[in-house]
Tab-separated table of C-alpha atoms in Angstrom:
chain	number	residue	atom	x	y	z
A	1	UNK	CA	52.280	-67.622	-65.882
A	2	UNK	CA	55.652	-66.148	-65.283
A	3	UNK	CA	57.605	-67.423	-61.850
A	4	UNK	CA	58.990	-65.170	-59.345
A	5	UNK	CA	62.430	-65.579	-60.478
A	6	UNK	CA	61.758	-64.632	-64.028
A	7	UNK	CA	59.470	-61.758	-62.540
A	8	UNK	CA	62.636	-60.266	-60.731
A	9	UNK	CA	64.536	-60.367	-64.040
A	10	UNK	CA	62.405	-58.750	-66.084
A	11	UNK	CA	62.337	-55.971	-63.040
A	12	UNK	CA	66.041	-55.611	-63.152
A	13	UNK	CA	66.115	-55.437	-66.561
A	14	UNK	CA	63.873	-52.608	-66.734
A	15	UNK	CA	65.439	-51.078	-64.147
A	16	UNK	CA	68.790	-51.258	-66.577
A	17	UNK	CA	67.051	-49.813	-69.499
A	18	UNK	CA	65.922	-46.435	-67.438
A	19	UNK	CA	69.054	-45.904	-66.009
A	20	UNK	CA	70.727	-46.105	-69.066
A	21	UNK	CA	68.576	-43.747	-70.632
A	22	UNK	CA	68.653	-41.820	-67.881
A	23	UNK	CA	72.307	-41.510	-68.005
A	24	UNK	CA	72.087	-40.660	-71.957
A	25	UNK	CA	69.056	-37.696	-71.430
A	26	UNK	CA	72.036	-36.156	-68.622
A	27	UNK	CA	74.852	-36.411	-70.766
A	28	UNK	CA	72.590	-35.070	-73.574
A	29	UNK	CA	71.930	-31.728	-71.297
A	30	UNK	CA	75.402	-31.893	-70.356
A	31	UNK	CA	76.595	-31.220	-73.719
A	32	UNK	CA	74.281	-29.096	-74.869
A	33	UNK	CA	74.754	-26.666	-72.161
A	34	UNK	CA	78.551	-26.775	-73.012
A	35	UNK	CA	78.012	-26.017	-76.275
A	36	UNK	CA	75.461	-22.830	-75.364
A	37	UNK	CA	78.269	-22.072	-73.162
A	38	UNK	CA	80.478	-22.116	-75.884
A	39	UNK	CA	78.404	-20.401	-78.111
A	40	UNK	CA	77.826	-17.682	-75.804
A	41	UNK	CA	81.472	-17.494	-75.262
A	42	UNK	CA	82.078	-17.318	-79.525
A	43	UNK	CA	79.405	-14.556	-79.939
A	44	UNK	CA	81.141	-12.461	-76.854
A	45	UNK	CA	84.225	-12.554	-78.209
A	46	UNK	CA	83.137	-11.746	-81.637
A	47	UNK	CA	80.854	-8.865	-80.096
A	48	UNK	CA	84.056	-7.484	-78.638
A	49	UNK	CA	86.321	-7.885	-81.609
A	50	UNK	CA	83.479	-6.544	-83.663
A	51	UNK	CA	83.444	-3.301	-81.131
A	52	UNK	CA	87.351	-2.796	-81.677
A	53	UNK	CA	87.279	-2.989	-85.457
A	54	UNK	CA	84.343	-0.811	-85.950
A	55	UNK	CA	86.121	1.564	-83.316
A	56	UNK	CA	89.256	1.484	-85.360
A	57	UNK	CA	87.038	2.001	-88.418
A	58	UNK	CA	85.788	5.285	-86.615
A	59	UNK	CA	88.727	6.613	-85.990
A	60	UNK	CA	90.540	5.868	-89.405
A	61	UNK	CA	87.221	7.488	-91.083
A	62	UNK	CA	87.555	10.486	-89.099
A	63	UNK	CA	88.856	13.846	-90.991
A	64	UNK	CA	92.709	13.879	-90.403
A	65	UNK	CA	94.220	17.024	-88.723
A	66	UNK	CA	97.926	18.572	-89.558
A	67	UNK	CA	99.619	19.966	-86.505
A	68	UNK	CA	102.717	20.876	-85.367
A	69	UNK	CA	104.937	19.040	-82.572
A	70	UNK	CA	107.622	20.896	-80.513
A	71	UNK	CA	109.839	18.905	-78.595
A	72	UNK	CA	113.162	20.235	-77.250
A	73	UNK	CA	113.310	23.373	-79.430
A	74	UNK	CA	113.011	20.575	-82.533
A	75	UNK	CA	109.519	20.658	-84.308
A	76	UNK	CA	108.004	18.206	-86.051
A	77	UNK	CA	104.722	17.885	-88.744
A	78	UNK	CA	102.080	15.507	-88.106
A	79	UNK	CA	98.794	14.084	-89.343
A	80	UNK	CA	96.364	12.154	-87.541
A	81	UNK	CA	92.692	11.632	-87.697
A	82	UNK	CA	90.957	13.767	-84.971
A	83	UNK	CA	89.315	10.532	-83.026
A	84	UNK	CA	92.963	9.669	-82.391
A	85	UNK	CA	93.725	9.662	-78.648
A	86	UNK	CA	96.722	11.156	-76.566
A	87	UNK	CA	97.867	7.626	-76.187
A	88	UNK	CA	98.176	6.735	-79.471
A	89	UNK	CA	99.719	9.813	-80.290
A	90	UNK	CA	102.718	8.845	-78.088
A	91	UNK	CA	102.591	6.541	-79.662
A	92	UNK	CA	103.093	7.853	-83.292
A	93	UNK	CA	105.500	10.043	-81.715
A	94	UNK	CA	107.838	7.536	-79.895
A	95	UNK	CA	110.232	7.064	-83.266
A	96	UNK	CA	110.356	10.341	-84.053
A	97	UNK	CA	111.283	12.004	-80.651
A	98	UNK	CA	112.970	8.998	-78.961
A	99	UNK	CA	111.164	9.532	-75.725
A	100	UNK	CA	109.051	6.150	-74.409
A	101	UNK	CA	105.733	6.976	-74.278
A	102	UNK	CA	105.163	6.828	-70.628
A	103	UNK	CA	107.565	9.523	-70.192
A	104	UNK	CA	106.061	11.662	-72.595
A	105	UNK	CA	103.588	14.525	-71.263
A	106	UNK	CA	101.473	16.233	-73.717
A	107	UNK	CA	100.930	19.684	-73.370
A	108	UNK	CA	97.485	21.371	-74.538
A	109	UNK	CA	96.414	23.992	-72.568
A	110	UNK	CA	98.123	22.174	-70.285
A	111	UNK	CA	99.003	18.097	-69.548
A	112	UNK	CA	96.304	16.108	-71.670
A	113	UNK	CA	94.925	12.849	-70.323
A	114	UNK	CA	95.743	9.529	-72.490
A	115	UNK	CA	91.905	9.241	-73.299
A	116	UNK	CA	91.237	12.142	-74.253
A	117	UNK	CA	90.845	12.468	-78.475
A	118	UNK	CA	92.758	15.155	-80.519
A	119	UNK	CA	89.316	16.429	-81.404
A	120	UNK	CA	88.327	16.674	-77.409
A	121	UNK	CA	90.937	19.152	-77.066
A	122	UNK	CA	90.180	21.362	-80.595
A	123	UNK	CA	93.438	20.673	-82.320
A	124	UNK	CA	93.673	22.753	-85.673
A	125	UNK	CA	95.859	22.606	-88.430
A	126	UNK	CA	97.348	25.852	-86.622
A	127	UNK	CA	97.684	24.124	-83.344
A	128	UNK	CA	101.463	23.814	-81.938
A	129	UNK	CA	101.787	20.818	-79.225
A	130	UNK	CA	104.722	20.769	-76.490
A	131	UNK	CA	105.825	17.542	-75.513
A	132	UNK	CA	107.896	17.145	-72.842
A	133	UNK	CA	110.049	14.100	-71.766
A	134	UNK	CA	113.857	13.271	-71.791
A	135	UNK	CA	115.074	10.560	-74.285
A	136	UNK	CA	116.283	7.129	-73.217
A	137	UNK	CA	119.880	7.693	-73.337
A	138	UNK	CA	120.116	11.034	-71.828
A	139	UNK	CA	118.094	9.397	-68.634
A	140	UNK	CA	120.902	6.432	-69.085
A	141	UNK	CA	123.538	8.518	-69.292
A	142	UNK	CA	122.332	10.503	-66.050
A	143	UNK	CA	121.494	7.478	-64.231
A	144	UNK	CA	124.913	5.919	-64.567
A	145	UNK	CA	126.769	9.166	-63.976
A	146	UNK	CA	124.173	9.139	-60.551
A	147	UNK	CA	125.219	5.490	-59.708
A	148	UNK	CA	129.390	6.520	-59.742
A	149	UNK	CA	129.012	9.716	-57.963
A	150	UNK	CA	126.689	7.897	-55.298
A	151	UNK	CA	129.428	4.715	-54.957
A	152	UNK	CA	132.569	7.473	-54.723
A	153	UNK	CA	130.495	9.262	-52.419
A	154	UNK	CA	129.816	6.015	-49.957
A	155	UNK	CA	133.953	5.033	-50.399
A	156	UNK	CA	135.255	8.393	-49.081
A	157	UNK	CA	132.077	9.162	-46.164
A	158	UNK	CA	132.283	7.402	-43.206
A	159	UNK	CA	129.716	4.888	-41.856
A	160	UNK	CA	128.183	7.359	-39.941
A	161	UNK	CA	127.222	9.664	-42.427
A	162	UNK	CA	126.802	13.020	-40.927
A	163	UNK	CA	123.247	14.628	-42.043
A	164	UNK	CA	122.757	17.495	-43.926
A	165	UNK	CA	121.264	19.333	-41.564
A	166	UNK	CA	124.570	19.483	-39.174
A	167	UNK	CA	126.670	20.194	-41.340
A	168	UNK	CA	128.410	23.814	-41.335
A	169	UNK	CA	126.913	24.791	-44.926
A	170	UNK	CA	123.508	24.315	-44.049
A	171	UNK	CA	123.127	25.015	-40.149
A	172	UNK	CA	124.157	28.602	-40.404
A	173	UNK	CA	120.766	28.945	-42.475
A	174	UNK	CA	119.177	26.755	-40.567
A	175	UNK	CA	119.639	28.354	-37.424
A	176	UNK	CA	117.574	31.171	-38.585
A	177	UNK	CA	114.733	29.197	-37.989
A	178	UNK	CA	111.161	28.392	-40.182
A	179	UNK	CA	110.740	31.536	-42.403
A	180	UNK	CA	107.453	33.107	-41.537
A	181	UNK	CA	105.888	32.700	-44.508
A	182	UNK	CA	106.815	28.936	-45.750
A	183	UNK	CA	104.198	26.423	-46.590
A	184	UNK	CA	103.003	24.296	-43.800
A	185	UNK	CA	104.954	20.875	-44.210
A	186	UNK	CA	102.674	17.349	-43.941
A	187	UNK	CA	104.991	14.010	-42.724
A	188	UNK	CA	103.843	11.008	-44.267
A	189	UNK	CA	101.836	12.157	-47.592
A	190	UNK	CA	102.291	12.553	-50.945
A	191	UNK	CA	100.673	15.387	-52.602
A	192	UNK	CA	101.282	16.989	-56.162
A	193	UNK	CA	102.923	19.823	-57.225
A	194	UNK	CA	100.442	22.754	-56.793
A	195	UNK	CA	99.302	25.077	-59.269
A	196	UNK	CA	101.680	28.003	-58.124
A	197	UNK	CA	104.524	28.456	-57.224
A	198	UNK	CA	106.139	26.523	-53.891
A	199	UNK	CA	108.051	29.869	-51.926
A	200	UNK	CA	108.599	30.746	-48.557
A	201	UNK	CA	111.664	28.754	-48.473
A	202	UNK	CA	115.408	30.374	-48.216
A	203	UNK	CA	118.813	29.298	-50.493
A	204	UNK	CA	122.085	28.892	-48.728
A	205	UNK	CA	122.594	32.724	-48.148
A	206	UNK	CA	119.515	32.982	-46.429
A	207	UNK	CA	117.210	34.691	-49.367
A	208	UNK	CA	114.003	33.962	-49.952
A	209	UNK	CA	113.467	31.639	-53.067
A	210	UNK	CA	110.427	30.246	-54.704
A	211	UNK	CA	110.389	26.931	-57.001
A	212	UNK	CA	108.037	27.083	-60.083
A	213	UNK	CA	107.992	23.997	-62.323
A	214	UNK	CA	107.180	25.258	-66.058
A	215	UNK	CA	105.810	21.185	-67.688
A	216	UNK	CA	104.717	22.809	-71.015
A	217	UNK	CA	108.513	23.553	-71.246
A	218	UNK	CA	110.202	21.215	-69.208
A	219	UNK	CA	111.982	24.068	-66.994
A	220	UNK	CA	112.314	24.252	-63.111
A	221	UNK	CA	112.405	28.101	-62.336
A	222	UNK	CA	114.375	29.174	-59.555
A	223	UNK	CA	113.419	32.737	-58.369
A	224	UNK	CA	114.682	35.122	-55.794
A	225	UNK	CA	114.455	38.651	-55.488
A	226	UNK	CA	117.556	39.219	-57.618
A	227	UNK	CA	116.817	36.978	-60.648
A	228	UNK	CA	115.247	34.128	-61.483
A	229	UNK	CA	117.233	30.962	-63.437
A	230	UNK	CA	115.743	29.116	-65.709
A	231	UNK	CA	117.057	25.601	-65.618
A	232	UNK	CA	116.000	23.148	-68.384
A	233	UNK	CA	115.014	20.069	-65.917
A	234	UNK	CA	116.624	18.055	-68.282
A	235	UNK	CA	120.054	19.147	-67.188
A	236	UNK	CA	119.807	18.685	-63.605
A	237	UNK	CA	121.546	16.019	-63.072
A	238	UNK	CA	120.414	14.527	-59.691
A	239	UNK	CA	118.334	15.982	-56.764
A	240	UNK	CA	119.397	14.866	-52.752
A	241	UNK	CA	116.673	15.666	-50.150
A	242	UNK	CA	116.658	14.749	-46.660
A	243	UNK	CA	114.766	15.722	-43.469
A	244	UNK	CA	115.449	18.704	-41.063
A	245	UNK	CA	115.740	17.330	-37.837
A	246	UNK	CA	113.532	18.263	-35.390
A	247	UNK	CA	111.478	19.563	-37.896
A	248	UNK	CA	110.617	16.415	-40.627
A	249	UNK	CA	108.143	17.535	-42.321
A	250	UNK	CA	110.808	19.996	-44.250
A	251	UNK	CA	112.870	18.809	-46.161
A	252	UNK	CA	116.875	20.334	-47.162
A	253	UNK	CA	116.787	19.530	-51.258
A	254	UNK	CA	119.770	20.522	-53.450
A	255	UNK	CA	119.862	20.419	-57.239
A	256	UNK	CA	122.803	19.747	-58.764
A	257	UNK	CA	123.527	21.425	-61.914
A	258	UNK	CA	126.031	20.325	-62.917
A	259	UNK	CA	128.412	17.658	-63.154
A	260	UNK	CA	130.147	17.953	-59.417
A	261	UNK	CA	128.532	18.114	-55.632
A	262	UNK	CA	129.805	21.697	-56.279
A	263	UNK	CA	127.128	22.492	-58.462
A	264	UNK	CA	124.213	21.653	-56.477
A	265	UNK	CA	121.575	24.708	-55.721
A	266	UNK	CA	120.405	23.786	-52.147
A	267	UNK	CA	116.954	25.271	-51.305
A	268	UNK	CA	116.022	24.732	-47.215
A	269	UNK	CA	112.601	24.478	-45.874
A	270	UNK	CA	111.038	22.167	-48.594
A	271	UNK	CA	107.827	20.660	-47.509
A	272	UNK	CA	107.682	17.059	-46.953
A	273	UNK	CA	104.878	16.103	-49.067
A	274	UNK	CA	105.717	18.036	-51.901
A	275	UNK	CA	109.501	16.149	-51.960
A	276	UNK	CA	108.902	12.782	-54.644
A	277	UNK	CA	106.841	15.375	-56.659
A	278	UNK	CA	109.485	17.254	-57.052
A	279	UNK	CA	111.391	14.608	-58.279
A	280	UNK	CA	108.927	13.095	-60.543
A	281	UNK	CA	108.209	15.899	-62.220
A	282	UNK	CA	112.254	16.462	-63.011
A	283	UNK	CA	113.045	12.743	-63.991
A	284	UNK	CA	109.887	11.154	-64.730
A	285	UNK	CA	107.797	8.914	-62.575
């Protein structure tokens, strides 16, 4: 007959023996849920990579199309498959053109959508795409000559810069008041450029002008009752807009066509929401 004190070891011993097995099953479960996880994990990724190459498969299957690119008067051939997107077609066309392909906007039947596939939009072997978009050194080139005029301009103004708006050029129009028929201004919104023409504004001898921005190719027109000027928006060298005051949701804008303040077209009565627009649609935004 076993004593107590040999009892109590065979107890603990036991006791030993199932928490060491205990400790074994966990780390057992432990690792084989990591390795599900893992597996999991493996087949996801090869899922997606599978998706991507069969995609790419897809589109390099696809019947190729021959089309025609016109860019700045210059035109171009090129061949893609149809499942190609407007994005990659930037693409492609970034070496060719020189324009970075987030400042390139593809015109068919007017501005395509990255996603959308050359088939989407039914381009033919007869089709004839606009792209529009300045190349990298003529927006250099018109940045820096922005930056000097801008730093002569602060050297010879005074710290208090007198606005537009009081000056002698632009308060005899002014004065005249809100034309009848201009757009209603909005302060504190952004909204794209609208379908048609912006008009009911005035130019600096008090005429009535209206602003319509041809994208397809890359013109701002500038109509009045005499004639309207075609500028190519890749010319305009740098836009200035500032508030009316007492009246802020107008803006006075002037284009400047040239290489001197001189040159600038000022337009009055510009509505405020329709100002960074304006300007993104000229330079790119």
């Amino acid at each position: 007959m076993e004593s107590p004190e040999e009892i109590n070891g065979h107890n603990e011993a036991n006791n030993e023996i199932k928490v060491a097995e205990c400790a074994v099953k966990e780390e057992t479960s432990e690792c084989s849920t990591k390795e599900t996880t893992t597996e999991i994990a493996g087949e996801e990724q090869m899922t997606e990579s599978v998706v991507k190459e069969e995609a790419c498969n897809l589109i390099l299957d696809s019947p190729s199309v021959e089309f025609t690119i016109i860019h700045n008067k210059d035109k171009y051939i090129v061949s893609m498959p149809l499942l190609s997107t407007i994005a990659q077609l930037k693409n492609k066309l970034v070496d060719m053109i020189g324009v970075p392909s987030k400042m390139q906007k593809i015109m068919i039947k007017g501005l395509a959508k990255d996603d959308q596939t050359l088939e989407s939009l039914n381009v033919s072997s007869s089709s004839k795409i606009m792209v529009v978009g300045a190349k990298l050194q003529d927006i250099v080139a018109v940045s820096v000559a922005n930056v000097e005029e801008e730093s002569s301009s602060s050297k010879s103004s005074s710290s208090t810069k007198e606005p537009l708006c009081k000056k002698k050029l632009h308060l005899k129009v002014l004065e005249r008041g809100i034309p009848d028929d201009a757009l209603v201004g909005i302060l504190n919104i952004k909204d794209p450029l609208p379908p048609h023409p912006l008009s009911g504004m005035l130019n600096k001898h008090g005429g009535k002008v209206r602003l319509t921005f041809k994208l397809e190719v890359d013109q701002l027109w500038i109509g009045t009752k005499e004639r309207t000027q075609k500028v190519a928006m890749n010319t305009i060298r740098h836009v200035v807009s500032e508030p009316i005051e007492g009246h802020e949701e107008y803006h006075i804008v002037g284009f400047q066509l040239g290489t001197t303040e001189a040159s600038r077209y000022w337009v009055y009565w510009v509505p405020a929401q329709y100002v960074d627009s304006i300007k993104e649609a000229i330079f790119g935004g």
